[in-house]
């Protein structure tokens, strides 16, 4: 009977940070050594059953793809390599993205509002950090010319903040070497199981074979995969159900999670879907509001949006319900605009910091309709829709509110609450992930 060998690295997700420096930043020998390390290290990780994550830098990507294809030809999985790219860069080249999808896993992170390059890269780096079990930094650009744009230091800060093991290979030159020379204290923060002296020696090592062996051996000693599935990179979906004023409970759960973790919920999901009151929460999170701010919205304004607490109020709205919609749509819209815009200019769905999927019901056509952020080249028509208008549409429960009217350049359409067909939007979100992102494995959190 044959016994399958299990590698301690199997299922681990290793963030390979860095790039090949420009010729004036290091020697040709250092440039060649960096590429050799990427080649040999990626092959080692693939063969051990691990996964490489990289931010799609053009100097590393061809080598990572070549080794991934060689591994796949021998029966290896496609998700051995995940290339992450910001929509800031990919929006002009969807053909290239589709070509890459056939060779490895591809994840596009949202573009930051205002066509902001650096802010878009921060979103990407936080996305990778949240999904990595360790980081290996080698080479890197910009430190000498524009230190503020050097990717390696920023990525190391993200990794150290999250508390994952870090390996700094400064001996091969580039931004990693320069950054270490000015920040020796980093050697005390790496949490990679090595002593300060051992990390210092590793950071000065110039022999590629030694580096590959030492880093690989130390990764095998660390408890990288802590009870999680070894399925590569999960596509994380947050699904928020409808329920009117009961959205206060969901907001409370989100606020509690954010308080305990000191993280923003929207930064840690690849897609947020919300119906009715869940849609209000989803849009609020997408526009940068915290769970605590959304909870305050329900506490302070809920009684004006859904005023049914006292007996007199219930009697009043029951009589009104006999002849017209029970609640005032204008009141809900006014409160949504105040919550989302804060008295400033209105914001649009395209300004969300994360992908959104908001189910509604098309009152005129008599069929389901989903409002989306422009997170795919085929899904751009809703990007210019005001955020408050979309929230009003998904929350306009038939007979309780009148239909929400949303117009474009040619026509005006009416929409009702998405709870008509998707009160729990999780299946709509899964379909979205499968059809537009070619995702086949998920972590889904439902409220």
C-alpha positions as a printed NumPy array, in Angstrom:
array([[  0.   ,   0.   ,   0.   ],
       [  1.37 ,   3.394,  -0.977],
       [  1.461,   6.184,   1.57 ],
       [  0.886,   9.745,   0.38 ],
       [  3.521,  12.189,   1.577],
       [  2.024,  15.238,   3.254],
       [  3.996,  18.473,   3.112],
       [  3.579,  20.946,   5.983],
       [  3.321,  23.65 ,   3.318],
       [  0.384,  21.969,   1.6  ],
       [ -2.504,  24.413,   1.463],
       [ -0.401,  27.343,   2.692],
       [ -0.692,  30.648,   0.864],
       [  2.626,  32.417,   0.395],
       [  2.643,  36.061,  -0.628],
       [  5.614,  36.72 ,  -2.895],
       [  6.272,  40.446,  -2.596],
       [  8.675,  42.407,  -4.785],
       [  9.865,  42.938,  -8.339],
       [ 13.06 ,  43.2  , -10.342],
       [ 14.677,  46.607,  -9.636],
       [ 15.677,  48.98 , -12.406],
       [ 19.291,  48.61 , -13.706],
       [ 20.46 ,  51.766, -11.943],
       [ 19.198,  50.458,  -8.591],
       [ 21.23 ,  47.233,  -8.463],
       [ 23.755,  45.169, -10.386],
       [ 22.928,  42.861, -13.263],
       [ 24.054,  39.979, -11.084],
       [ 21.48 ,  40.932,  -8.43 ],
       [ 18.726,  41.227, -11.05 ],
       [ 19.531,  37.743, -12.356],
       [ 19.676,  36.331,  -8.831],
       [ 16.237,  37.733,  -7.994],
       [ 14.71 ,  36.091, -11.063],
       [ 16.459,  32.819, -10.283],
       [ 15.059,  32.905,  -6.748],
       [ 11.522,  33.529,  -8.02 ],
       [ 11.894,  30.643, -10.468],
       [ 13.227,  28.103,  -7.976],
       [ 11.156,  29.194,  -4.982],
       [  7.837,  29.148,  -6.865],
       [  8.64 ,  25.669,  -8.213],
       [  9.407,  24.494,  -4.668],
       [  6.154,  25.88 ,  -3.252],
       [  4.023,  24.443,  -6.09 ],
       [  5.547,  21.001,  -5.731],
       [  4.983,  21.101,  -1.969],
       [  1.265,  21.719,  -2.489],
       [  1.399,  25.378,  -1.502],
       [  0.017,  28.413,  -3.275],
       [  1.787,  31.559,  -4.447],
       [  0.024,  34.937,  -4.326],
       [  1.503,  37.84 ,  -6.235],
       [  0.405,  41.338,  -7.213],
       [  0.93 ,  40.749, -10.961],
       [  4.151,  42.711, -11.388],
       [  5.297,  42.171, -14.998],
       [  8.865,  41.316, -13.962],
       [  7.783,  38.297, -11.839],
       [  4.556,  37.226, -13.544],
       [  6.022,  35.41 , -16.624],
       [  8.246,  33.213, -14.449],
       [  5.457,  32.42 , -11.994],
       [  3.154,  31.497, -14.885],
       [  5.776,  29.33 , -16.562],
       [  6.405,  27.327, -13.415],
       [  2.664,  27.071, -12.719],
       [  2.032,  25.701, -16.212],
       [  4.846,  23.169, -15.809],
       [  3.336,  22.063, -12.521],
       [ -0.17 ,  21.817, -14.006],
       [  1.097,  19.641, -16.878],
       [  2.216,  17.142, -14.251],
       [ -1.252,  17.063, -12.726],
       [ -1.017,  20.052, -10.39 ],
       [ -3.947,  22.324,  -9.612],
       [ -4.649,  25.574, -11.419],
       [ -4.944,  27.5  ,  -8.143],
       [ -1.266,  26.914,  -7.285],
       [ -0.819,  30.525,  -8.474],
       [ -3.096,  33.46 ,  -7.768],
       [ -2.339,  36.73 ,  -9.519],
       [ -4.059,  39.739,  -7.953],
       [ -4.607,  42.861, -10.022],
       [ -6.348,  46.129,  -9.314],
       [ -9.168,  47.228, -11.599],
       [ -7.202,  50.486, -11.875],
       [ -4.77 ,  48.632, -14.144],
       [ -6.965,  45.914, -15.657],
       [ -9.92 ,  48.037, -16.804],
       [ -8.251,  48.793, -20.127],
       [ -7.239,  45.217, -20.886],
       [ -9.998,  42.686, -20.181],
       [ -8.701,  40.444, -22.978],
       [ -5.41 ,  39.967, -21.126],
       [ -7.257,  39.159, -17.894],
       [ -9.358,  36.486, -19.576],
       [ -6.201,  34.958, -21.064],
       [ -4.576,  34.825, -17.621],
       [ -7.682,  33.19 , -16.123],
       [ -7.016,  30.133, -18.296],
       [ -3.578,  29.711, -16.737],
       [ -4.073,  30.528, -13.047],
       [ -6.478,  32.04 , -10.536],
       [ -7.084,  35.759, -11.105],
       [ -8.639,  38.175,  -8.627],
       [ -9.412,  41.769,  -9.47 ],
       [ -9.707,  44.154,  -6.56 ],
       [-11.896,  47.269,  -6.933],
       [-10.516,  50.561,  -8.169],
       [-10.451,  53.328,  -5.566],
       [-12.709,  56.347,  -6.193],
       [-11.228,  59.24 ,  -8.123],
       [ -8.914,  57.181, -10.329],
       [ -6.426,  57.064,  -7.429],
       [ -3.52 ,  54.719,  -8.259],
       [ -1.98 ,  54.514,  -4.799],
       [ -5.323,  54.069,  -3.026],
       [ -6.208,  51.297,  -5.486],
       [ -2.943,  49.527,  -4.676],
       [ -3.666,  49.781,  -0.949],
       [ -6.97 ,  47.958,  -1.527],
       [ -5.116,  45.257,  -3.458],
       [ -2.404,  44.843,  -0.823],
       [ -4.885,  44.598,   2.036],
       [ -6.795,  41.985,   0.048],
       [ -3.665,  39.851,  -0.345],
       [ -2.588,  40.34 ,   3.275],
       [ -5.972,  39.139,   4.53 ],
       [ -5.557,  35.871,   2.609],
       [ -1.879,  35.092,   3.126],
       [ -0.239,  32.728,   5.599],
       [  3.285,  34.147,   5.132],
       [  5.131,  36.745,   3.057],
       [  8.5  ,  36.504,   1.312],
       [  9.936,  39.845,   0.134],
       [ 12.685,  39.975,  -2.467],
       [ 13.972,  42.795,  -4.697],
       [ 11.568,  45.664,  -5.186],
       [ 11.602,  49.05 ,  -6.926],
       [ 11.144,  52.773,  -6.213],
       [ 12.912,  53.01 ,  -2.843],
       [ 15.746,  55.209,  -4.13 ],
       [ 13.657,  57.274,  -6.579],
       [ 10.284,  57.591,  -4.804],
       [ 10.31 ,  55.813,  -1.454],
       [  6.607,  56.47 ,  -0.895],
       [  5.743,  54.301,  -3.874],
       [  7.974,  51.367,  -2.949],
       [  5.676,  48.362,  -2.79 ],
       [  7.79 ,  46.115,  -0.559],
       [  7.733,  48.419,   2.536],
       [  3.978,  48.952,   2.294],
       [  3.322,  45.252,   1.83 ],
       [  5.558,  44.371,   4.75 ],
       [  3.627,  46.787,   6.955],
       [  0.365,  45.098,   5.931],
       [  1.815,  41.657,   6.711],
       [  3.337,  42.708,  10.05 ],
       [  0.06 ,  44.367,  11.066],
       [ -1.77 ,  41.117,  10.364],
       [  0.85 ,  39.124,  12.275],
       [  1.843,  36.604,   9.585],
       [  5.427,  35.245,   9.283],
       [  7.704,  37.483,   7.201],
       [ 10.94 ,  36.678,   5.375],
       [ 13.116,  39.546,   4.105],
       [ 15.741,  38.618,   1.513],
       [ 17.776,  41.81 ,   1.318],
       [ 20.953,  40.112,   0.155],
       [ 19.672,  40.113,  -3.428],
       [ 19.333,  43.907,  -3.518],
       [ 16.466,  46.223,  -4.412],
       [ 14.005,  47.97 ,  -2.106],
       [ 14.092,  45.071,   0.366],
       [ 17.812,  45.632,   0.968],
       [ 17.525,  49.44 ,   1.179],
       [ 14.499,  49.326,   3.472],
       [ 16.202,  46.897,   5.854],
       [ 19.355,  49.034,   5.972],
       [ 17.312,  51.92 ,   7.4  ],
       [ 14.951,  49.854,   9.577],
       [ 16.934,  47.255,  11.492],
       [ 14.098,  47.035,  14.021],
       [ 12.11 ,  45.024,  11.478],
       [ 14.176,  41.955,  12.338],
       [ 12.363,  41.839,  15.689],
       [  8.877,  41.893,  14.149],
       [  8.994,  39.094,  11.572],
       [  7.374,  36.295,  13.64 ],
       [  8.899,  33.637,  11.396],
       [ 10.347,  31.443,  14.122],
       [ 13.928,  32.6  ,  13.558],
       [ 16.054,  34.519,  16.039],
       [ 17.184,  38.073,  15.366],
       [ 20.651,  36.87 ,  14.394],
       [ 19.223,  34.175,  12.132],
       [ 17.003,  36.726,  10.389],
       [ 19.944,  39.07 ,  10.041],
       [ 21.984,  36.319,   8.372],
       [ 19.071,  35.398,   6.115],
       [ 18.572,  39.04 ,   5.105],
       [ 22.223,  39.248,   3.977],
       [ 22.411,  35.864,   2.206],
       [ 23.265,  36.143,  -1.499],
       [ 23.305,  32.472,  -2.483],
       [ 20.011,  31.656,  -4.184],
       [ 20.113,  27.935,  -3.385],
       [ 20.695,  28.679,   0.296],
       [ 17.831,  31.171,   0.35 ],
       [ 15.354,  28.793,  -1.287],
       [ 16.319,  25.968,   1.067],
       [ 16.322,  28.046,   4.262],
       [ 13.02 ,  29.781,   3.6  ],
       [ 11.321,  26.56 ,   2.448],
       [ 12.584,  24.62 ,   5.482],
       [ 11.43 ,  27.304,   7.899],
       [  8.002,  27.513,   6.256],
       [  7.669,  23.769,   6.86 ],
       [  8.292,  24.308,  10.586],
       [  5.545,  26.902,  10.97 ],
       [  1.82 ,  26.2  ,  11.618],
       [  0.749,  28.075,   8.49 ],
       [ -2.588,  26.392,   7.754],
       [ -4.554,  26.717,  10.981],
       [ -7.54 ,  24.467,  10.4  ],
       [ -8.637,  26.124,   7.174],
       [ -9.419,  24.368,   3.936],
       [ -6.47 ,  23.927,   1.614],
       [ -8.373,  25.066,  -1.455],
       [ -6.212,  28.003,  -2.428],
       [ -7.845,  31.407,  -2.313],
       [-11.474,  31.634,  -1.267],
       [-13.887,  34.14 ,  -2.776],
       [-15.515,  35.716,   0.251],
       [-19.178,  36.657,   0.068],
       [-21.134,  38.585,   2.681],
       [-24.892,  38.124,   2.229],
       [-27.231,  40.453,   4.155],
       [-30.923,  39.485,   4.361],
       [-33.968,  41.737,   4.38 ],
       [-36.213,  42.382,   7.365],
       [-36.993,  46.069,   7.822],
       [-36.085,  47.455,  11.229],
       [-34.528,  44.07 ,  12.051],
       [-31.557,  45.355,  10.059],
       [-30.499,  46.895,  13.392],
       [-29.569,  43.393,  14.563],
       [-27.377,  42.834,  11.482],
       [-25.781,  46.259,  11.937],
       [-25.08 ,  45.407,  15.571],
       [-23.376,  42.136,  14.59 ],
       [-21.206,  43.959,  12.027],
       [-20.362,  46.725,  14.501],
       [-19.346,  44.171,  17.127],
       [-17.119,  42.302,  14.65 ],
       [-15.439,  45.521,  13.54 ],
       [-14.909,  46.677,  17.139],
       [-13.314,  43.415,  18.223],
       [-11.105,  43.001,  15.125],
       [-10.418,  46.723,  14.529],
       [-10.995,  45.989,  10.833],
       [-13.499,  47.286,   8.288],
       [-15.943,  44.621,   7.138],
       [-15.97 ,  45.855,   3.522],
       [-12.202,  45.339,   3.2  ],
       [-12.462,  41.616,   3.867],
       [-15.096,  40.42 ,   1.413],
       [-14.842,  40.094,  -2.359],
       [-18.576,  40.651,  -2.864],
       [-21.277,  42.03 ,  -0.584],
       [-24.88 ,  41.238,  -1.489],
       [-27.819,  42.808,   0.284],
       [-31.59 ,  42.8  ,  -0.125],
       [-34.021,  45.36 ,   1.33 ],
       [-32.643,  46.489,   4.698],
       [-29.614,  44.297,   3.929],
       [-29.15 ,  46.298,   0.743],
       [-29.124,  49.524,   2.756],
       [-26.397,  48.049,   4.957],
       [-24.406,  46.72 ,   1.989],
       [-24.391,  50.091,   0.249],
       [-23.488,  51.888,   3.467],
       [-20.515,  49.576,   4.015],
       [-19.484,  50.009,   0.388],
       [-19.488,  53.797,   0.755],
       [-17.143,  53.568,   3.719],
       [-19.564,  53.729,   6.654],
       [-18.685,  51.545,   9.622],
       [-20.987,  49.02 ,  11.217],
       [-21.26 ,  51.352,  14.22 ],
       [-22.391,  54.236,  11.999],
       [-25.01 ,  52.021,  10.329],
       [-26.229,  50.864,  13.749],
       [-26.622,  54.49 ,  14.827],
       [-28.637,  55.073,  11.648],
       [-31.149,  52.408,  12.722],
       [-31.192,  53.532,  16.353],
       [-31.787,  57.208,  15.654],
       [-33.704,  57.179,  12.364],
       [-35.435,  53.792,  12.338],
       [-38.464,  55.119,  14.218],
       [-39.035,  57.709,  11.492],
       [-38.602,  55.254,   8.629],
       [-40.633,  52.395,  10.177],
       [-42.794,  54.193,  12.814],
       [-44.894,  51.317,  14.21 ],
       [-43.822,  51.153,  17.849],
       [-46.77 ,  52.727,  19.673],
       [-50.424,  51.648,  19.521],
       [-51.476,  55.028,  18.115],
       [-48.814,  54.794,  15.416],
       [-49.883,  51.289,  14.489],
       [-53.542,  52.381,  14.224],
       [-52.606,  55.416,  12.122],
       [-50.486,  53.448,   9.657],
       [-53.007,  50.596,   9.472],
       [-55.706,  53.067,   8.332],
       [-53.313,  54.639,   5.838],
       [-52.429,  51.173,   4.543],
       [-56.033,  50.649,   3.385],
       [-55.732,  53.371,   0.759],
       [-52.029,  53.956,  -0.002],
       [-48.56 ,  52.606,   0.767],
       [-48.077,  52.26 ,   4.503],
       [-44.874,  54.299,   4.829],
       [-43.537,  57.444,   3.211],
       [-40.995,  56.822,   0.487],
       [-39.853,  60.441,   0.693],
       [-38.964,  60.019,   4.375],
       [-36.881,  56.903,   3.677],
       [-35.085,  58.557,   0.74 ],
       [-34.316,  61.669,   2.783],
       [-32.887,  59.588,   5.623],
       [-30.83 ,  57.454,   3.227],
       [-29.36 ,  60.53 ,   1.559],
       [-28.419,  61.975,   4.919],
       [-26.809,  58.705,   6.035],
       [-24.921,  58.035,   2.795],
       [-23.958,  61.553,   1.75 ],
       [-23.812,  63.419,   5.056],
       [-25.186,  66.601,   3.521],
       [-22.546,  66.592,   0.771],
       [-22.771,  65.754,  -2.929],
       [-24.551,  62.525,  -3.798],
       [-22.471,  59.399,  -4.346],
       [-22.928,  56.813,  -7.038],
       [-22.801,  53.037,  -7.02 ],
       [-19.439,  53.059,  -8.832],
       [-17.875,  54.825,  -5.83 ],
       [-18.273,  51.782,  -3.589],
       [-14.972,  50.517,  -2.132],
       [-16.079,  46.906,  -2.653],
       [-18.165,  44.947,  -5.158],
       [-21.914,  45.174,  -4.48 ],
       [-24.893,  43.145,  -5.666],
       [-28.324,  44.58 ,  -4.775],
       [-31.444,  42.584,  -5.844],
       [-34.64 ,  44.463,  -6.774],
       [-37.799,  43.705,  -8.748],
       [-38.567,  45.523, -12.015],
       [-42.169,  46.647, -11.511],
       [-42.948,  47.348, -15.188],
       [-41.227,  44.362, -16.799],
       [-42.377,  42.063, -14.009],
       [-39.003,  40.364, -13.532],
       [-36.052,  40.332, -11.214],
       [-33.336,  42.947, -11.581],
       [-29.948,  43.267,  -9.863],
       [-28.08 ,  46.545,  -9.38 ],
       [-24.316,  46.063,  -9.445],
       [-21.148,  48.016,  -9.086],
       [-19.182,  48.015, -12.384],
       [-17.016,  45.076, -11.282],
       [-16.957,  43.435, -14.707],
       [-16.682,  44.759, -18.251],
       [-20.239,  43.538, -18.98 ],
       [-21.697,  45.121, -15.832],
       [-21.234,  48.864, -16.144],
       [-24.738,  50.266, -16.681],
       [-25.57 ,  50.812, -12.989],
       [-22.35 ,  52.573, -12.014],
       [-23.804,  56.065, -12.433],
       [-26.941,  55.328, -10.386],
       [-27.151,  57.305,  -7.117],
       [-26.441,  55.043,  -4.149],
       [-29.473,  56.243,  -2.164],
       [-31.765,  55.551,  -5.134],
       [-30.565,  51.939,  -5.315],
       [-31.045,  51.511,  -1.556],
       [-34.568,  52.925,  -1.868],
       [-35.335,  50.537,  -4.737],
       [-34.28 ,  47.387,  -2.903],
       [-36.15 ,  48.48 ,   0.259],
       [-39.438,  49.489,  -1.444],
       [-41.585,  46.591,  -0.187],
       [-44.838,  46.364,  -2.21 ],
       [-47.844,  47.913,  -0.421],
       [-45.556,  49.283,   2.312],
       [-43.74 ,  51.727,  -0.013],
       [-44.555,  52.935,  -3.482],
       [-42.273,  51.785,  -6.284],
       [-38.916,  53.537,  -6.512],
       [-38.409,  55.366,  -9.802],
       [-34.899,  55.427, -11.281],
       [-34.249,  57.103, -14.612],
       [-31.428,  57.118, -17.108],
       [-30.795,  59.065, -20.315],
       [-33.642,  57.375, -22.22 ],
       [-36.29 ,  56.145, -19.809],
       [-37.516,  55.889, -16.219],
       [-38.163,  52.538, -14.545],
       [-39.872,  51.513, -11.323],
       [-38.444,  49.016,  -8.849],
       [-39.726,  47.145,  -5.825],
       [-38.047,  45.391,  -2.911],
       [-35.646,  42.617,  -3.954],
       [-37.231,  40.473,  -1.251],
       [-39.933,  39.654,  -3.807],
       [-37.529,  37.058,  -5.182],
       [-34.29 ,  37.16 ,  -3.16 ],
       [-34.878,  38.062,   0.473],
       [-31.723,  36.039,   1.163],
       [-29.384,  37.131,  -1.653],
       [-26.774,  34.421,  -1.117],
       [-27.694,  32.36 ,  -4.201],
       [-27.726,  35.471,  -6.399],
       [-24.24 ,  36.271,  -5.088],
       [-22.961,  32.741,  -5.751],
       [-24.31 ,  32.868,  -9.298],
       [-22.529,  36.208,  -9.742],
       [-19.239,  34.722,  -8.535],
       [-19.532,  31.673, -10.807],
       [-20.643,  33.517, -13.952],
       [-18.458,  36.612, -13.837],
       [-15.437,  35.633, -11.726],
       [-15.204,  31.914, -12.554],
       [-15.146,  31.098,  -8.851],
       [-15.89 ,  27.569,  -7.723],
       [-15.119,  27.645,  -3.993],
       [-16.45 ,  30.16 ,  -1.489],
       [-16.55 ,  31.273,   2.095],
       [-20.022,  32.718,   2.565],
       [-21.095,  34.677,   5.644],
       [-24.813,  35.279,   5.94 ],
       [-26.759,  37.54 ,   8.298]])
